[in-house]
Amino acid sequence: MLEEIRKAILEGEEELAEALVNKALEEGIPALEILNKACIPGVEKAGALFEQGDYFLPELIAAGQATKAAMNLLMPRVKGQEGEWKSIAAFVIGTVEGDVHDIGKTIVASMLSASGFDVIDLGIDVPTDKFLEVIKDRKPEFVGLSALLTSTMPKQKAVIEALKAAGLRDKLKVIVGGAPVTEGWAQKIGADGYAADAVAAVKMAKSFIS
Ligand code: B1M
């Protein structure tokens, strides 16, 4: 079943992916398992084929849309698995300006929310000024900056520099993530941490609190 879902996502079969995910849920397969063992490997394989030149943009878009359709069914259940919601701290998150990738960022936001953080998800292609405006207004303990393109990684640095200029940098922790982002990059731009995935993001944020 998981292999069928992975294949449906890889082939951009949105309706089939939804039907199979519903079936898997009915059969009692945990939502998180479906996400980690079928959906993410499917969309990542699509990326690898795109990189090799075996997939073109429409196929990449279809795989992304099928993943999002599956996630719409899975994320509310992933949250449900984590128990009752209670706010630990406020966490602003978004994909930086120029970047429209939101699958990973949305997973991170959902896992944080499921783990008790009050998540303010600003979405995709978020201008630096928007991050600043919301941070000034909501005074969160954390900001998470997602970047999936090497060309948009510098926007993570731009947000940190803007926080410094506004005198806000010391008032919150900055965690960066996204496929091309590394620990070394996080250190170089002065972030407080780098999270490789959603579980690491939750773990890191909780460690800063304790
Ligand atoms: Co694009 N894309 N894409 N894409 N895309 C990549 C990123 C790419 C690596 C594909 C490739 O060539 N192999 C490549 C980037 C190359 C580079 O710069 N290094 C690429 C490219 C080139 C592009 C375009 C430029 C293509 C074009 O137009 N010619 C274009 C750019 C558009 C733009 O942003 N301006 C583009 C467009 C798209 C789609 C719209 C078609 C679609 C996005 C759909 C959507 O998001 N709604 C898409 C997709 C689907 C991908 C791949 C295949 C999959 C990304 C994904 O969702 N991964 C991707 C290849 C890949 O990464 N393997 C690719 C699954 C997701 C769960 O992982 O996002 O890494 P990820 O998130 C993880 C961690 O990184 C971490 O936790 C998440 C959960 O585990 N994390 C954080 C992420 N954000 C975090 C924030 C945190 C903490 C952790 O803060 C606390």
mmCIF file of C-alpha atoms and ligand atoms in Angstrom:
data_model
loop_
_atom_site.group_PDB
_atom_site.id
_atom_site.type_symbol
_atom_site.label_atom_id
_atom_site.label_comp_id
_atom_site.label_asym_id
_atom_site.label_seq_id
_atom_site.Cartn_x
_atom_site.Cartn_y
_atom_site.Cartn_z
ATOM 1 C CA MET A 1 0.000 0.000 0.000
ATOM 2 C CA LEU A 2 2.773 2.452 0.924
ATOM 3 C CA GLU A 3 4.589 1.610 -2.310
ATOM 4 C CA GLU A 4 1.392 2.297 -4.294
ATOM 5 C CA ILE A 5 1.045 5.706 -2.627
ATOM 6 C CA ARG A 6 4.701 6.517 -3.290
ATOM 7 C CA LYS A 7 4.191 5.599 -6.979
ATOM 8 C CA ALA A 8 0.979 7.657 -7.274
ATOM 9 C CA ILE A 9 2.814 10.705 -5.900
ATOM 10 C CA LEU A 10 5.827 10.145 -8.116
ATOM 11 C CA GLU A 11 3.531 9.940 -11.136
ATOM 12 C CA GLY A 12 1.549 13.012 -10.051
ATOM 13 C CA GLU A 13 -1.720 11.053 -9.791
ATOM 14 C CA GLU A 14 -3.459 13.375 -7.331
ATOM 15 C CA GLU A 15 -6.852 11.622 -7.146
ATOM 16 C CA LEU A 16 -5.291 8.178 -6.957
ATOM 17 C CA ALA A 17 -2.925 9.347 -4.196
ATOM 18 C CA GLU A 18 -5.903 10.691 -2.212
ATOM 19 C CA ALA A 19 -7.896 7.467 -2.672
ATOM 20 C CA LEU A 20 -4.949 5.309 -1.623
ATOM 21 C CA VAL A 21 -4.179 7.473 1.409
ATOM 22 C CA ASN A 22 -7.819 7.210 2.513
ATOM 23 C CA LYS A 23 -7.644 3.439 2.081
ATOM 24 C CA ALA A 24 -4.386 3.214 4.044
ATOM 25 C CA LEU A 25 -5.894 5.276 6.874
ATOM 26 C CA GLU A 26 -8.969 3.026 6.914
ATOM 27 C CA GLU A 27 -6.644 0.040 7.195
ATOM 28 C CA GLY A 28 -5.101 1.606 10.285
ATOM 29 C CA ILE A 29 -1.708 2.644 8.907
ATOM 30 C CA PRO A 30 -0.585 5.629 11.037
ATOM 31 C CA ALA A 31 -0.653 8.989 9.230
ATOM 32 C CA LEU A 32 2.973 9.752 10.125
ATOM 33 C CA GLU A 33 4.105 6.438 8.637
ATOM 34 C CA ILE A 34 2.249 7.169 5.386
ATOM 35 C CA LEU A 35 3.849 10.610 5.265
ATOM 36 C CA ASN A 36 7.409 9.476 5.998
ATOM 37 C CA LYS A 37 7.462 6.171 4.127
ATOM 38 C CA ALA A 38 5.344 6.981 1.061
ATOM 39 C CA CYS A 39 4.689 10.688 0.438
ATOM 40 C CA ILE A 40 8.116 12.179 1.175
ATOM 41 C CA PRO A 41 10.067 9.429 -0.672
ATOM 42 C CA GLY A 42 7.683 9.877 -3.637
ATOM 43 C CA VAL A 43 8.157 13.639 -3.972
ATOM 44 C CA GLU A 44 11.904 13.333 -3.334
ATOM 45 C CA LYS A 45 12.237 10.764 -6.107
ATOM 46 C CA ALA A 46 10.422 13.199 -8.423
ATOM 47 C CA GLY A 47 13.069 15.805 -7.512
ATOM 48 C CA ALA A 48 15.885 13.370 -8.269
ATOM 49 C CA LEU A 49 14.378 12.555 -11.686
ATOM 50 C CA PHE A 50 13.986 16.290 -12.385
ATOM 51 C CA GLU A 51 17.635 16.843 -11.485
ATOM 52 C CA GLN A 52 18.737 14.028 -13.820
ATOM 53 C CA GLY A 53 16.667 15.515 -16.652
ATOM 54 C CA ASP A 54 14.269 12.543 -16.708
ATOM 55 C CA TYR A 55 11.368 14.662 -15.390
ATOM 56 C CA PHE A 56 10.330 18.094 -16.644
ATOM 57 C CA LEU A 57 8.661 20.931 -14.720
ATOM 58 C CA PRO A 58 5.020 19.825 -15.306
ATOM 59 C CA GLU A 59 5.847 16.414 -13.836
ATOM 60 C CA LEU A 60 7.550 18.040 -10.842
ATOM 61 C CA ILE A 61 4.498 20.278 -10.338
ATOM 62 C CA ALA A 62 2.125 17.291 -10.552
ATOM 63 C CA ALA A 63 4.179 15.374 -7.958
ATOM 64 C CA GLY A 64 4.112 18.433 -5.662
ATOM 65 C CA GLN A 65 0.330 18.764 -6.042
ATOM 66 C CA ALA A 66 -0.265 15.073 -5.357
ATOM 67 C CA THR A 67 1.878 15.385 -2.207
ATOM 68 C CA LYS A 68 -0.124 18.370 -0.999
ATOM 69 C CA ALA A 69 -3.420 16.573 -1.622
ATOM 70 C CA ALA A 70 -2.170 13.601 0.421
ATOM 71 C CA MET A 71 -0.903 15.914 3.160
ATOM 72 C CA ASN A 72 -4.292 17.606 3.448
ATOM 73 C CA LEU A 73 -5.671 14.234 4.503
ATOM 74 C CA LEU A 74 -2.724 13.279 6.703
ATOM 75 C CA MET A 75 -1.726 16.386 8.652
ATOM 76 C CA PRO A 76 -4.895 16.750 10.768
ATOM 77 C CA ARG A 77 -4.372 13.135 11.861
ATOM 78 C CA VAL A 78 -0.670 13.631 12.552
ATOM 79 C CA LYS A 79 -1.675 16.466 14.863
ATOM 80 C CA GLY A 80 -4.302 14.235 16.481
ATOM 81 C CA GLN A 81 -1.674 11.614 17.267
ATOM 82 C CA GLU A 82 0.267 14.049 19.391
ATOM 83 C CA GLY A 83 -2.446 14.578 21.970
ATOM 84 C CA GLU A 84 -4.089 17.664 23.341
ATOM 85 C CA TRP A 85 -2.865 21.078 22.145
ATOM 86 C CA LYS A 86 -1.229 23.442 24.604
ATOM 87 C CA SER A 87 0.970 26.405 23.787
ATOM 88 C CA ILE A 88 4.639 26.106 24.803
ATOM 89 C CA ALA A 89 5.885 29.155 22.895
ATOM 90 C CA ALA A 90 5.075 31.197 19.798
ATOM 91 C CA PHE A 91 6.807 30.157 16.575
ATOM 92 C CA VAL A 92 6.682 32.241 13.395
ATOM 93 C CA ILE A 93 7.579 30.235 10.301
ATOM 94 C CA GLY A 94 7.677 30.859 6.572
ATOM 95 C CA THR A 95 9.422 30.131 3.289
ATOM 96 C CA VAL A 96 11.671 33.055 2.416
ATOM 97 C CA GLU A 97 11.128 35.547 -0.397
ATOM 98 C CA GLY A 98 11.462 34.208 -3.932
ATOM 99 C CA ASP A 99 10.790 30.626 -2.865
ATOM 100 C CA VAL A 100 7.433 28.891 -3.286
ATOM 101 C CA HIS A 101 8.309 25.457 -1.858
ATOM 102 C CA ASP A 102 5.993 24.798 1.046
ATOM 103 C CA ILE A 103 5.657 21.043 1.553
ATOM 104 C CA GLY A 104 8.538 20.706 4.043
ATOM 105 C CA LYS A 105 7.776 23.994 5.800
ATOM 106 C CA THR A 106 4.142 22.942 6.244
ATOM 107 C CA ILE A 107 5.204 19.611 7.755
ATOM 108 C CA VAL A 108 7.509 21.433 10.187
ATOM 109 C CA ALA A 109 4.712 23.888 11.083
ATOM 110 C CA SER A 110 2.258 21.032 11.680
ATOM 111 C CA MET A 111 4.687 19.055 13.835
ATOM 112 C CA LEU A 112 5.497 22.147 15.898
ATOM 113 C CA SER A 113 1.820 22.851 16.334
ATOM 114 C CA ALA A 114 1.178 19.218 17.262
ATOM 115 C CA SER A 115 3.965 19.475 19.834
ATOM 116 C CA GLY A 116 2.345 22.421 21.572
ATOM 117 C CA PHE A 117 3.805 25.482 19.861
ATOM 118 C CA ASP A 118 1.575 28.378 18.845
ATOM 119 C CA VAL A 119 2.537 28.417 15.165
ATOM 120 C CA ILE A 120 2.084 31.483 12.989
ATOM 121 C CA ASP A 121 2.623 30.195 9.447
ATOM 122 C CA LEU A 122 3.286 33.061 7.041
ATOM 123 C CA GLY A 123 3.254 30.787 3.987
ATOM 124 C CA ILE A 124 5.569 31.028 1.002
ATOM 125 C CA ASP A 125 7.539 33.773 -0.738
ATOM 126 C CA VAL A 126 7.540 35.810 2.481
ATOM 127 C CA PRO A 127 9.321 39.184 2.188
ATOM 128 C CA THR A 128 11.869 40.015 4.882
ATOM 129 C CA ASP A 129 9.742 43.005 5.936
ATOM 130 C CA LYS A 130 6.748 40.731 6.502
ATOM 131 C CA PHE A 131 8.765 38.539 8.890
ATOM 132 C CA LEU A 132 9.828 41.671 10.746
ATOM 133 C CA GLU A 133 6.331 43.128 10.908
ATOM 134 C CA VAL A 134 4.851 39.936 12.366
ATOM 135 C CA ILE A 135 7.747 39.432 14.797
ATOM 136 C CA LYS A 136 7.306 43.004 16.093
ATOM 137 C CA ASP A 137 3.590 42.446 16.473
ATOM 138 C CA ARG A 138 3.468 38.899 17.901
ATOM 139 C CA LYS A 139 6.795 38.823 19.799
ATOM 140 C CA PRO A 140 7.431 35.098 19.231
ATOM 141 C CA GLU A 141 10.150 33.111 20.980
ATOM 142 C CA PHE A 142 11.154 31.534 17.634
ATOM 143 C CA VAL A 143 11.315 32.204 13.926
ATOM 144 C CA GLY A 144 11.815 29.405 11.402
ATOM 145 C CA LEU A 145 13.103 30.244 7.919
ATOM 146 C CA SER A 146 12.688 27.693 5.156
ATOM 147 C CA ALA A 147 14.641 27.866 1.867
ATOM 148 C CA LEU A 148 14.693 25.161 -0.804
ATOM 149 C CA LEU A 149 16.720 26.952 -3.447
ATOM 150 C CA THR A 150 20.379 27.842 -3.239
ATOM 151 C CA SER A 151 19.364 31.177 -4.758
ATOM 152 C CA THR A 152 16.982 31.974 -1.874
ATOM 153 C CA MET A 153 19.224 30.859 1.014
ATOM 154 C CA PRO A 154 20.695 34.422 1.249
ATOM 155 C CA LYS A 155 17.196 35.621 2.204
ATOM 156 C CA GLN A 156 17.574 33.683 5.477
ATOM 157 C CA LYS A 157 20.639 35.828 6.162
ATOM 158 C CA ALA A 158 18.696 38.941 5.132
ATOM 159 C CA VAL A 159 16.031 38.241 7.767
ATOM 160 C CA ILE A 160 18.696 37.795 10.473
ATOM 161 C CA GLU A 161 20.403 41.035 9.440
ATOM 162 C CA ALA A 162 17.064 42.854 9.455
ATOM 163 C CA LEU A 163 16.335 41.508 12.962
ATOM 164 C CA LYS A 164 19.716 42.834 14.106
ATOM 165 C CA ALA A 165 19.076 46.241 12.547
ATOM 166 C CA ALA A 166 15.692 46.422 14.286
ATOM 167 C CA GLY A 167 17.213 45.471 17.678
ATOM 168 C CA LEU A 168 15.148 42.261 17.782
ATOM 169 C CA ARG A 169 17.815 39.617 17.155
ATOM 170 C CA ASP A 170 18.456 38.814 20.842
ATOM 171 C CA LYS A 171 14.778 38.526 21.648
ATOM 172 C CA LEU A 172 14.176 35.258 19.772
ATOM 173 C CA LYS A 173 15.839 32.126 18.422
ATOM 174 C CA VAL A 174 16.268 31.735 14.669
ATOM 175 C CA ILE A 175 16.131 28.199 13.249
ATOM 176 C CA VAL A 176 16.838 27.621 9.565
ATOM 177 C CA GLY A 177 16.016 24.633 7.369
ATOM 178 C CA GLY A 178 15.388 23.386 3.853
ATOM 179 C CA ALA A 179 17.060 20.812 1.609
ATOM 180 C CA PRO A 180 20.161 22.863 0.577
ATOM 181 C CA VAL A 181 20.670 24.356 4.066
ATOM 182 C CA THR A 182 23.455 22.985 6.265
ATOM 183 C CA GLU A 183 24.728 23.363 9.798
ATOM 184 C CA GLY A 184 27.719 25.292 8.402
ATOM 185 C CA TRP A 185 25.431 27.731 6.580
ATOM 186 C CA ALA A 186 23.371 28.253 9.725
ATOM 187 C CA GLN A 187 26.521 29.136 11.667
ATOM 188 C CA LYS A 188 27.830 31.371 8.898
ATOM 189 C CA ILE A 189 24.693 33.522 8.800
ATOM 190 C CA GLY A 190 24.359 33.683 12.597
ATOM 191 C CA ALA A 191 21.263 31.510 13.050
ATOM 192 C CA ASP A 192 20.790 29.817 16.410
ATOM 193 C CA GLY A 193 20.271 26.433 14.832
ATOM 194 C CA TYR A 194 19.757 24.257 11.782
ATOM 195 C CA ALA A 195 17.065 21.575 11.673
ATOM 196 C CA ALA A 196 17.350 18.827 9.053
ATOM 197 C CA ASP A 197 13.711 17.784 9.415
ATOM 198 C CA ALA A 198 10.520 18.414 11.343
ATOM 199 C CA VAL A 199 11.434 16.157 14.244
ATOM 200 C CA ALA A 200 14.797 17.913 14.620
ATOM 201 C CA ALA A 201 13.053 21.319 14.521
ATOM 202 C CA VAL A 202 10.708 20.348 17.361
ATOM 203 C CA LYS A 203 13.558 18.825 19.378
ATOM 204 C CA MET A 204 15.737 21.898 18.909
ATOM 205 C CA ALA A 205 12.995 24.371 19.823
ATOM 206 C CA LYS A 206 12.151 22.389 22.946
ATOM 207 C CA SER A 207 15.830 22.231 23.921
ATOM 208 C CA PHE A 208 16.062 26.032 23.730
ATOM 209 C CA ILE A 209 13.085 26.329 26.056
ATOM 210 C CA SER A 210 14.438 23.955 28.661
HETATM 211 CO CO1 B1M B 1 11.465 22.617 -6.820
HETATM 212 N N1 B1M B 1 13.392 22.468 -6.653
HETATM 213 N N2 B1M B 1 11.700 24.124 -8.039
HETATM 214 N N3 B1M B 1 9.544 22.575 -6.962
HETATM 215 N N4 B1M B 1 11.509 21.011 -5.866
HETATM 216 C C1 B1M B 1 13.911 21.503 -5.682
HETATM 217 C C2 B1M B 1 14.158 22.158 -4.324
HETATM 218 C C3 B1M B 1 15.253 21.008 -6.399
HETATM 219 C C4 B1M B 1 16.331 20.480 -5.436
HETATM 220 C C5 B1M B 1 14.865 19.963 -7.489
HETATM 221 C C6 B1M B 1 16.073 19.419 -8.223
HETATM 222 O O1 B1M B 1 16.565 20.051 -9.110
HETATM 223 N N5 B1M B 1 16.510 18.235 -7.789
HETATM 224 C C7 B1M B 1 15.681 22.303 -7.146
HETATM 225 C C8 B1M B 1 16.554 23.279 -6.347
HETATM 226 C C9 B1M B 1 17.992 23.310 -6.801
HETATM 227 C C10 B1M B 1 18.765 24.240 -5.921
HETATM 228 O O2 B1M B 1 18.573 25.428 -5.903
HETATM 229 N N6 B1M B 1 19.665 23.671 -5.133
HETATM 230 C C11 B1M B 1 14.333 22.912 -7.477
HETATM 231 C C12 B1M B 1 14.100 23.857 -8.504
HETATM 232 C C13 B1M B 1 15.301 24.172 -9.387
HETATM 233 C C14 B1M B 1 12.857 24.472 -8.712
HETATM 234 C C15 B1M B 1 12.501 25.539 -9.751
HETATM 235 C C16 B1M B 1 13.538 26.670 -9.921
HETATM 236 C C17 B1M B 1 12.213 24.819 -11.089
HETATM 237 C C18 B1M B 1 11.985 25.739 -12.276
HETATM 238 O O3 B1M B 1 11.055 26.519 -12.271
HETATM 239 N N7 B1M B 1 12.861 25.609 -13.230
HETATM 240 C C19 B1M B 1 11.166 26.100 -9.191
HETATM 241 C C20 B1M B 1 11.393 27.252 -8.200
HETATM 242 C C21 B1M B 1 10.134 27.973 -7.832
HETATM 243 C C22 B1M B 1 10.396 28.968 -6.712
HETATM 244 O O4 B1M B 1 10.451 28.584 -5.560
HETATM 245 N N8 B1M B 1 10.547 30.225 -7.045
HETATM 246 C C23 B1M B 1 10.671 24.894 -8.454
HETATM 247 C C24 B1M B 1 9.308 24.620 -8.276
HETATM 248 C C25 B1M B 1 8.811 23.515 -7.634
HETATM 249 C C26 B1M B 1 7.332 23.136 -7.604
HETATM 250 C C27 B1M B 1 6.403 24.351 -7.482
HETATM 251 C C28 B1M B 1 7.042 22.421 -8.895
HETATM 252 C C29 B1M B 1 7.280 22.108 -6.433
HETATM 253 C C30 B1M B 1 6.922 22.756 -5.050
HETATM 254 C C31 B1M B 1 5.492 22.470 -4.640
HETATM 255 C C32 B1M B 1 5.238 22.949 -3.239
HETATM 256 O O5 B1M B 1 6.087 23.049 -2.373
HETATM 257 N N9 B1M B 1 3.987 23.289 -3.017
HETATM 258 C C33 B1M B 1 8.729 21.659 -6.339
HETATM 259 C C34 B1M B 1 9.149 20.488 -5.671
HETATM 260 C C35 B1M B 1 8.045 19.545 -5.202
HETATM 261 C C36 B1M B 1 10.515 20.193 -5.439
HETATM 262 C C37 B1M B 1 11.148 18.932 -4.797
HETATM 263 C C38 B1M B 1 10.999 17.798 -5.793
HETATM 264 C C39 B1M B 1 10.579 18.457 -3.491
HETATM 265 C C40 B1M B 1 10.601 19.474 -2.355
HETATM 266 C C41 B1M B 1 9.849 18.867 -1.202
HETATM 267 O O6 B1M B 1 8.707 19.179 -1.005
HETATM 268 N N10 B1M B 1 10.521 17.915 -0.506
HETATM 269 C C42 B1M B 1 12.645 19.402 -4.586
HETATM 270 C C43 B1M B 1 13.670 18.273 -4.653
HETATM 271 C C44 B1M B 1 14.082 17.806 -3.263
HETATM 272 O O7 B1M B 1 14.120 18.559 -2.312
HETATM 273 N N11 B1M B 1 14.468 16.564 -3.168
HETATM 274 C C45 B1M B 1 12.759 20.576 -5.472
HETATM 275 C C46 B1M B 1 9.898 17.129 0.561
HETATM 276 C C47 B1M B 1 9.955 17.935 1.867
HETATM 277 C C48 B1M B 1 9.335 17.102 2.971
HETATM 278 O O8 B1M B 1 11.329 18.143 2.166
HETATM 279 O O9 B1M B 1 11.209 20.621 1.657
HETATM 280 O O10 B1M B 1 13.425 19.527 2.235
HETATM 281 P P1 B1M B 1 11.955 19.598 2.420
HETATM 282 O O11 B1M B 1 11.642 19.889 3.961
HETATM 283 C C49 B1M B 1 12.194 19.121 5.017
HETATM 284 C C50 B1M B 1 13.551 19.664 5.527
HETATM 285 O O12 B1M B 1 14.293 20.355 4.543
HETATM 286 C C51 B1M B 1 13.212 20.475 6.739
HETATM 287 O O13 B1M B 1 12.099 19.767 7.273
HETATM 288 C C52 B1M B 1 11.255 19.336 6.214
HETATM 289 C C53 B1M B 1 10.498 18.119 6.649
HETATM 290 O O14 B1M B 1 11.357 17.010 6.884
HETATM 291 N N12 B1M B 1 12.827 21.896 6.609
HETATM 292 C C54 B1M B 1 12.877 22.736 7.682
HETATM 293 C C55 B1M B 1 12.286 22.563 5.564
HETATM 294 N N13 B1M B 1 12.006 23.808 5.921
HETATM 295 C C56 B1M B 1 12.340 23.954 7.222
HETATM 296 C C57 B1M B 1 12.236 25.053 8.080
HETATM 297 C C58 B1M B 1 12.655 24.900 9.394
HETATM 298 C C59 B1M B 1 13.185 23.680 9.840
HETATM 299 C C60 B1M B 1 13.308 22.585 8.988
HETATM 300 O O15 B1M B 1 12.513 25.963 10.206
HETATM 301 C C61 B1M B 1 12.454 25.743 11.563
#
